[in-house]
PDB file of C-alpha atoms in Angstrom:
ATOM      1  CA  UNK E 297      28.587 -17.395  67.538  1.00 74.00           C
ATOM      2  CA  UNK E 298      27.126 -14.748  69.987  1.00 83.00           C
ATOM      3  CA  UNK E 299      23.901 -13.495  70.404  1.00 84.00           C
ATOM      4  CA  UNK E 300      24.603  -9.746  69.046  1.00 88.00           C
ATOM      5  CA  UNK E 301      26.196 -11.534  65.896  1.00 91.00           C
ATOM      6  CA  UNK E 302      22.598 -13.465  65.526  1.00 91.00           C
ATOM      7  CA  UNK E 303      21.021 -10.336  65.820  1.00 93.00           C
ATOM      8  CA  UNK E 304      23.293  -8.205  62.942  1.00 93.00           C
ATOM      9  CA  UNK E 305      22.371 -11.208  60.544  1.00 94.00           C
ATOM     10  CA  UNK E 306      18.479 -11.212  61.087  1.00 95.00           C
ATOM     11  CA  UNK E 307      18.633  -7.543  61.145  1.00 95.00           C
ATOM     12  CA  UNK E 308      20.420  -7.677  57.959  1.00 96.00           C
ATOM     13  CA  UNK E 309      17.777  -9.963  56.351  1.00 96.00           C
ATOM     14  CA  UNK E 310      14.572  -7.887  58.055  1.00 97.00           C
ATOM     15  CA  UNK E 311      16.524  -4.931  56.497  1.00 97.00           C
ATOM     16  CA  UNK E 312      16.856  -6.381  53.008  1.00 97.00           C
ATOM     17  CA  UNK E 313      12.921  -7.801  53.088  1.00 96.00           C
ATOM     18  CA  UNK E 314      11.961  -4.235  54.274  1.00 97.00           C
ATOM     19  CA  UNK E 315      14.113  -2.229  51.503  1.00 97.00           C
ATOM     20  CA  UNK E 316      13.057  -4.609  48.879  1.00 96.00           C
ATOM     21  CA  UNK E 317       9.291  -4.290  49.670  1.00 96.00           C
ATOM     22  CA  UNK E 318       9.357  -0.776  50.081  1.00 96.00           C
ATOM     23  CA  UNK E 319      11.285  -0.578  46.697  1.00 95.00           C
ATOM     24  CA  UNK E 320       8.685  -2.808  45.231  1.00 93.00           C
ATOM     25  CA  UNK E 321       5.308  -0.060  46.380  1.00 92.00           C
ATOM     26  CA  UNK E 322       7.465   2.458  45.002  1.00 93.00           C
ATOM     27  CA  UNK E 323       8.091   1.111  41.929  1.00 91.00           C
ATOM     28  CA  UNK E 324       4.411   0.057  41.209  1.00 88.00           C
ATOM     29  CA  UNK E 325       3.076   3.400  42.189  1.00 86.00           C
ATOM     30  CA  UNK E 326       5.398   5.325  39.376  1.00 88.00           C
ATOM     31  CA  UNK E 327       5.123   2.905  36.581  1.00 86.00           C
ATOM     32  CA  UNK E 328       1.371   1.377  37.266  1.00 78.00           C
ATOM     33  CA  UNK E 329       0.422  -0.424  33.756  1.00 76.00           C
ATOM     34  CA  UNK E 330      -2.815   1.092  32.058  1.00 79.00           C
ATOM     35  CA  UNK E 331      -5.381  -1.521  31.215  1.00 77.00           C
ATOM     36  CA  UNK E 332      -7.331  -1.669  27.969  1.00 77.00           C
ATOM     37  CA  UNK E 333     -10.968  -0.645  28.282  1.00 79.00           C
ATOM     38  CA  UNK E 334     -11.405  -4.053  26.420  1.00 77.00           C
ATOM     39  CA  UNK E 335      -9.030  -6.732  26.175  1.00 72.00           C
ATOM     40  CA  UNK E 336      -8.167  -8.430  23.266  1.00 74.00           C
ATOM     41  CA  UNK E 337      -9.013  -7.933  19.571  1.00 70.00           C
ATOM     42  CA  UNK E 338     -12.374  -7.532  18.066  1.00 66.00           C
ATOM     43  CA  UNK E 339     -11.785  -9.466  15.010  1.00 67.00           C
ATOM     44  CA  UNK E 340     -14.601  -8.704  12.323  1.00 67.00           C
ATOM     45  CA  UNK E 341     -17.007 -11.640  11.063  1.00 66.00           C
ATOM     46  CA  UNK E 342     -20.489 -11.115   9.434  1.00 63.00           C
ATOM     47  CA  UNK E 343     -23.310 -12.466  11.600  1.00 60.00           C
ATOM     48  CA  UNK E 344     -26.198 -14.158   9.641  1.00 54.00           C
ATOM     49  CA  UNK E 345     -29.736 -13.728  10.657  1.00 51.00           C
ATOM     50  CA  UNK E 346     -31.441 -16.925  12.466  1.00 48.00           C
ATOM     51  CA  UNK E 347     -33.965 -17.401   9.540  1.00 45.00           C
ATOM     52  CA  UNK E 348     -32.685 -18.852   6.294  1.00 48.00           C
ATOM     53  CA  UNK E 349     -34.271 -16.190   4.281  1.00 47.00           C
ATOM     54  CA  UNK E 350     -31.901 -13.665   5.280  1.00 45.00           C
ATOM     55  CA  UNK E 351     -29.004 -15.839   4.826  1.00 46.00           C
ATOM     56  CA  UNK E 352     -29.561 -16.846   1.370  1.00 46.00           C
ATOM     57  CA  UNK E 353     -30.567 -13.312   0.335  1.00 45.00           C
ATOM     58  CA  UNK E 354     -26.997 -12.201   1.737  1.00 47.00           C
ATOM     59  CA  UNK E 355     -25.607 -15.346  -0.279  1.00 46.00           C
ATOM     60  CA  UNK E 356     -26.707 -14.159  -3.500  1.00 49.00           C
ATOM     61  CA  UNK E 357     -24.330 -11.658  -5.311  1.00 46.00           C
ATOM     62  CA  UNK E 358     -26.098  -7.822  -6.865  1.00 65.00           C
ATOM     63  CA  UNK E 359     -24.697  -8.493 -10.553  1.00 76.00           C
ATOM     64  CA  UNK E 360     -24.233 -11.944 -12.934  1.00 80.00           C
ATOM     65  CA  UNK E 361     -20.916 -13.598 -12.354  1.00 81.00           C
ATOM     66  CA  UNK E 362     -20.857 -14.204 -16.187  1.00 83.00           C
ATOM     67  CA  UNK E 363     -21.452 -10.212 -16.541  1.00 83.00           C
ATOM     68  CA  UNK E 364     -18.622  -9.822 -14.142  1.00 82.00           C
ATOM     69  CA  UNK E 365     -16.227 -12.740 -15.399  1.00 85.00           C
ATOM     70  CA  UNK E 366     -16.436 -10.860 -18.753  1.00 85.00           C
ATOM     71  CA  UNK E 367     -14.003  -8.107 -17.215  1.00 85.00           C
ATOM     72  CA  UNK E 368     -12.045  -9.641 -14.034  1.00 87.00           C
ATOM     73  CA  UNK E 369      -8.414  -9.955 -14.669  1.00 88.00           C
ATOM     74  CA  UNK E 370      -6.272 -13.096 -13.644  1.00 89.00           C
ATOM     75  CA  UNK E 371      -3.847 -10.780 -11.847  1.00 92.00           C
ATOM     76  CA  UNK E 372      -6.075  -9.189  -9.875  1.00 91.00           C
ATOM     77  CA  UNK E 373      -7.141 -12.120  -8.707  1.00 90.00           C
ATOM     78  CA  UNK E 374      -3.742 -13.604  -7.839  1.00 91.00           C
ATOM     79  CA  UNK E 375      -3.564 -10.552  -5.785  1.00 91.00           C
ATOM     80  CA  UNK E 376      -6.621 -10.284  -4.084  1.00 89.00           C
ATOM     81  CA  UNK E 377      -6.432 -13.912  -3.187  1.00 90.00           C
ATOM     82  CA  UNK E 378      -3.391 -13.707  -1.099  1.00 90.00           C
ATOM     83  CA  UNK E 379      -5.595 -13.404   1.965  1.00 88.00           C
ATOM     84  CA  UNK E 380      -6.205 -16.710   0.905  1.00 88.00           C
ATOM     85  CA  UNK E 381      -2.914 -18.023   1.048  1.00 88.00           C
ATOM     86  CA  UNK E 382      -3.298 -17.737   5.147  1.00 87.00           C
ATOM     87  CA  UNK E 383      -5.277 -20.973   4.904  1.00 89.00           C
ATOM     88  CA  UNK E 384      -4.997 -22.346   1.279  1.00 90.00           C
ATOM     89  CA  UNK E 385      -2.163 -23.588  -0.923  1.00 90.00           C
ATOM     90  CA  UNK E 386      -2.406 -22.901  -5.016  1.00 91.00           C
ATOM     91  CA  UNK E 387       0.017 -24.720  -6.893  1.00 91.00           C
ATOM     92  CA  UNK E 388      -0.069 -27.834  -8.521  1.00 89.00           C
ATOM     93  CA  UNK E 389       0.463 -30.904  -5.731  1.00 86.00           C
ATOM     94  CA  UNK E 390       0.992 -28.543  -2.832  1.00 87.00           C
ATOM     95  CA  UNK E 391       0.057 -29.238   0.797  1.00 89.00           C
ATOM     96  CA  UNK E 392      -3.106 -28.712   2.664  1.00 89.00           C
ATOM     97  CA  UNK E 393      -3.216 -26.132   4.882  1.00 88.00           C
ATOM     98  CA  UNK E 394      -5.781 -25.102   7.696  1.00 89.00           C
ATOM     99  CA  UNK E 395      -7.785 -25.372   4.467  1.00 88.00           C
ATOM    100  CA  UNK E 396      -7.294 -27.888   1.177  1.00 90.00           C
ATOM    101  CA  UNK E 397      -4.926 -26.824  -1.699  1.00 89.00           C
ATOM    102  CA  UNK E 398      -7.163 -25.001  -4.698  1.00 90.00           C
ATOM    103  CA  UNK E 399      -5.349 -25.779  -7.577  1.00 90.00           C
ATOM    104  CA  UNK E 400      -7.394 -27.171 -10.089  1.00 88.00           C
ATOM    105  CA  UNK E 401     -10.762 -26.478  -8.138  1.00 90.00           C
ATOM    106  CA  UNK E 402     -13.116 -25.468 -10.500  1.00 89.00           C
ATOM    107  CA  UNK E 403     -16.168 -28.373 -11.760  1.00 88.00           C
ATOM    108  CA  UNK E 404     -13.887 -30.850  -8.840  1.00 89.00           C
ATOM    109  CA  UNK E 405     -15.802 -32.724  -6.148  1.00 88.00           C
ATOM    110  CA  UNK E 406     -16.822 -30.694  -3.015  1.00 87.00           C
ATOM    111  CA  UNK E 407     -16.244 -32.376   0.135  1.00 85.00           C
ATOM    112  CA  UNK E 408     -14.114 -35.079  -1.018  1.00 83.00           C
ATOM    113  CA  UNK E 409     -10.368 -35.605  -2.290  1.00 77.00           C
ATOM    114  CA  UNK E 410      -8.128 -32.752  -2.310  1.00 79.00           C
ATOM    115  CA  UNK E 411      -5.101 -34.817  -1.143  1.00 81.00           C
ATOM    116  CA  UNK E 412      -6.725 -36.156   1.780  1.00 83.00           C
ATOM    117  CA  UNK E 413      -7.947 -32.876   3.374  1.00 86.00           C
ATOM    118  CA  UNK E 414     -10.398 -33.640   6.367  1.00 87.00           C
ATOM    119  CA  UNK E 415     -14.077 -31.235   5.130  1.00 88.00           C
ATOM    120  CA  UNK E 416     -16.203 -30.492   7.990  1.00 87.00           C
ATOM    121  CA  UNK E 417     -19.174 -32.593   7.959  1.00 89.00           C
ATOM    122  CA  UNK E 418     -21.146 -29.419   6.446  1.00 89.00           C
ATOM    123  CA  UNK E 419     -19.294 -29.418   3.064  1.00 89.00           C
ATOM    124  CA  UNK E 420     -19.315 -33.555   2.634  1.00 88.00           C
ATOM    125  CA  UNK E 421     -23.137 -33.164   3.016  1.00 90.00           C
ATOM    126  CA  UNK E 422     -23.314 -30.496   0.378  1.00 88.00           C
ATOM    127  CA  UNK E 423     -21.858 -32.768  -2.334  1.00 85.00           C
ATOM    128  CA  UNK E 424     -22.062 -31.590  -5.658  1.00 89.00           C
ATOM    129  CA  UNK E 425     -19.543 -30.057  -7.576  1.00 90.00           C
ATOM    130  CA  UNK E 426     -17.837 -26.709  -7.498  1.00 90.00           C
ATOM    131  CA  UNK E 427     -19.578 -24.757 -10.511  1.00 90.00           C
ATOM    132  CA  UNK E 428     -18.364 -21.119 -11.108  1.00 90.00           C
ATOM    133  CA  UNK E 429     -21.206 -19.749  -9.549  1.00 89.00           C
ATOM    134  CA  UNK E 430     -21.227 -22.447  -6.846  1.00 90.00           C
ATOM    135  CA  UNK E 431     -17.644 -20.602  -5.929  1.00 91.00           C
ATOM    136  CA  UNK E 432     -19.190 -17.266  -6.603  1.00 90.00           C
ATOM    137  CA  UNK E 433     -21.908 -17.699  -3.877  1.00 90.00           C
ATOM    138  CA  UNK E 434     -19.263 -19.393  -1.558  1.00 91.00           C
ATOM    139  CA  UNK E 435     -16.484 -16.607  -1.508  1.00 91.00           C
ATOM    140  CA  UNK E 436     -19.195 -14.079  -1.532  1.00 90.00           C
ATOM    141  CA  UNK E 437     -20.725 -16.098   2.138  1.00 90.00           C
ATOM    142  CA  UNK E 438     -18.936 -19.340   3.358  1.00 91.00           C
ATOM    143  CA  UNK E 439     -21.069 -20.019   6.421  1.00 90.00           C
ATOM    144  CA  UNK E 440     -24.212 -18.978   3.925  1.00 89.00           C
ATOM    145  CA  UNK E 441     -23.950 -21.082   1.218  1.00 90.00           C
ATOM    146  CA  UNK E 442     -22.478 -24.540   3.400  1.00 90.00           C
ATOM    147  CA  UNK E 443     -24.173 -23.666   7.202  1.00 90.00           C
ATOM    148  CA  UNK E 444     -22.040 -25.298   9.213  1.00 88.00           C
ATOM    149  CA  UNK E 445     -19.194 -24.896   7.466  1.00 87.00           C
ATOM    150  CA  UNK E 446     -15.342 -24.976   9.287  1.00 86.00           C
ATOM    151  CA  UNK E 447     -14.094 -22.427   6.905  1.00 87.00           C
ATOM    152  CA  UNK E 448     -13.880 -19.322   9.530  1.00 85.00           C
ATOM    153  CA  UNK E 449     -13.344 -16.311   6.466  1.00 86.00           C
ATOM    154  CA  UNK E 450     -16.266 -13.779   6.351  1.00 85.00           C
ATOM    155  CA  UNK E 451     -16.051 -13.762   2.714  1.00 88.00           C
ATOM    156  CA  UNK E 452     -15.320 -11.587  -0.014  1.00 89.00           C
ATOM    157  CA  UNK E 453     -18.052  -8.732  -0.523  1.00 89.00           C
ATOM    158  CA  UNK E 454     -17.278  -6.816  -3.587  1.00 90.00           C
ATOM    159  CA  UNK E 455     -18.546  -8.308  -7.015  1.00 89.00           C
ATOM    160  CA  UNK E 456     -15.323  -7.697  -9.086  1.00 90.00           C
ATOM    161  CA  UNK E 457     -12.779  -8.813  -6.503  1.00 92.00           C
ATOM    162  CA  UNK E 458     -14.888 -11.848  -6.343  1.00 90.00           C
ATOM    163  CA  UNK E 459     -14.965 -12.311  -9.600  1.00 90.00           C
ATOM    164  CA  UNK E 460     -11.316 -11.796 -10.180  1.00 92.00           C
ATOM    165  CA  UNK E 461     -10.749 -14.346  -7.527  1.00 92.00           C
ATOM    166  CA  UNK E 462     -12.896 -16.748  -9.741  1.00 90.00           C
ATOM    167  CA  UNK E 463     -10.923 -16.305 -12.975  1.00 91.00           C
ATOM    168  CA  UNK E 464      -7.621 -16.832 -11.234  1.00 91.00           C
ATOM    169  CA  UNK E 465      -8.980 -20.198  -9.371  1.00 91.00           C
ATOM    170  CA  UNK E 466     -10.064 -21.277 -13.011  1.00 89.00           C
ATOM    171  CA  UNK E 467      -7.099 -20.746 -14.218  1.00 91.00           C
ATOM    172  CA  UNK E 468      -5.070 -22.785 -11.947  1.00 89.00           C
ATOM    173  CA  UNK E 469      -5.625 -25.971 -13.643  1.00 86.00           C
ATOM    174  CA  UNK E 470      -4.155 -28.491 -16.341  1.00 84.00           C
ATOM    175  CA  UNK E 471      -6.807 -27.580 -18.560  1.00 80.00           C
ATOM    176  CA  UNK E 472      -8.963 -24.132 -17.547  1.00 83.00           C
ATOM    177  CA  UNK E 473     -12.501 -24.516 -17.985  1.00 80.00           C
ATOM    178  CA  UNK E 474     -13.764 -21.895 -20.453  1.00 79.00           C
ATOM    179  CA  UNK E 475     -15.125 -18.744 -18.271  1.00 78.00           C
ATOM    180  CA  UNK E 476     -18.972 -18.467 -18.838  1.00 75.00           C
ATOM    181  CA  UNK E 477     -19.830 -15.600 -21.022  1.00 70.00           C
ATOM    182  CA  UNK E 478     -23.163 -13.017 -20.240  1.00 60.00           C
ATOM    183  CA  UNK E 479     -26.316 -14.417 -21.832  1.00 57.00           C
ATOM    184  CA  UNK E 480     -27.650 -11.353 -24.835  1.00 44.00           C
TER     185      UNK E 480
END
């Protein structure tokens, strides 16, 4: 091989390198991505004052939950507790998710059981046992009623959703628990 046939391959390579990067400004100055002013999702949680004044007076719900139990609807609640279903299981036996199954939840141990589900250290210490207005004042503030809590939902605001929810865990059970009626 001669010298001049040398010099048509490197030119040939210098010439491809130089085409390609050339091609490659080009290319980046007519389709240049836009950026986001801010990157990634702003996902929405409720943040809790520091003193625990402020977090038990966002804890407590505006009306009864017997008043309200008196009028929520089981369907409703089957409905309005599919954003449930991201983390919890409902029917009878079924797995634990990123949370414990619910079925047959209402006056059952908190912290303890539910097939073997692993509670945060927050919710063993709580003890006790999971009274309708115990769940009441837990779906209406997770992190308010068990600080410390893993459970990551913000809650459920609005008093006849709530509710609703409530009748609907009751009723997933062997044997529902009567629903509290509204003191005269």
């Amino acid at each position: 091989m001669d010298s001049f046939e040398l010099n048509k391959i490197i030119g040939a390579v210098l010439g491809t390198c130089l085409i390609l990067l050339v091609t490659s400004f080009t290319a980046q100055a007519l389709f240049s991505p836009k950026m986001p002013e801010k990157p990634g999702f702003e996902i929405a949680v409720k943040e809790t004052a520091g003193d625990k004044e402020g977090a038990a007076a966002a804890a407590a719900p505006s009306e009864p939950i017997e008043k309200l139990l008196q009028t929520a609807s089981v369907e409703k609640g089957a409905s309005a507790a599919k954003k449930c279903g991201a983390c919890h299981t409902f029917e009878k036996g079924g797995p634990n998710r990123v949370g414990p199954n619910l079925f047959g939840i209402v006056d059952d141990h908190r912290g303890e059981g539910r097939n073997g589900f692993n509670f945060s250290a927050a919710m063993k210490a709580k003890g006790g046992t999971w009274t309708i207005d115990d769940l009441n004042k837990f779906i209406a503030n997770p992190k308010g009623f068990v600080p410390g809590t893993a459970m990551g939902f913000a809650g459920i605001p609005k008093d006849s959703e709530r509710a609703d929810v409530i009748a609907y865990l009751n009723s997933l059970s062997d044997s529902p628990k009567p629903l509290p009626t509204a003191a005269k």
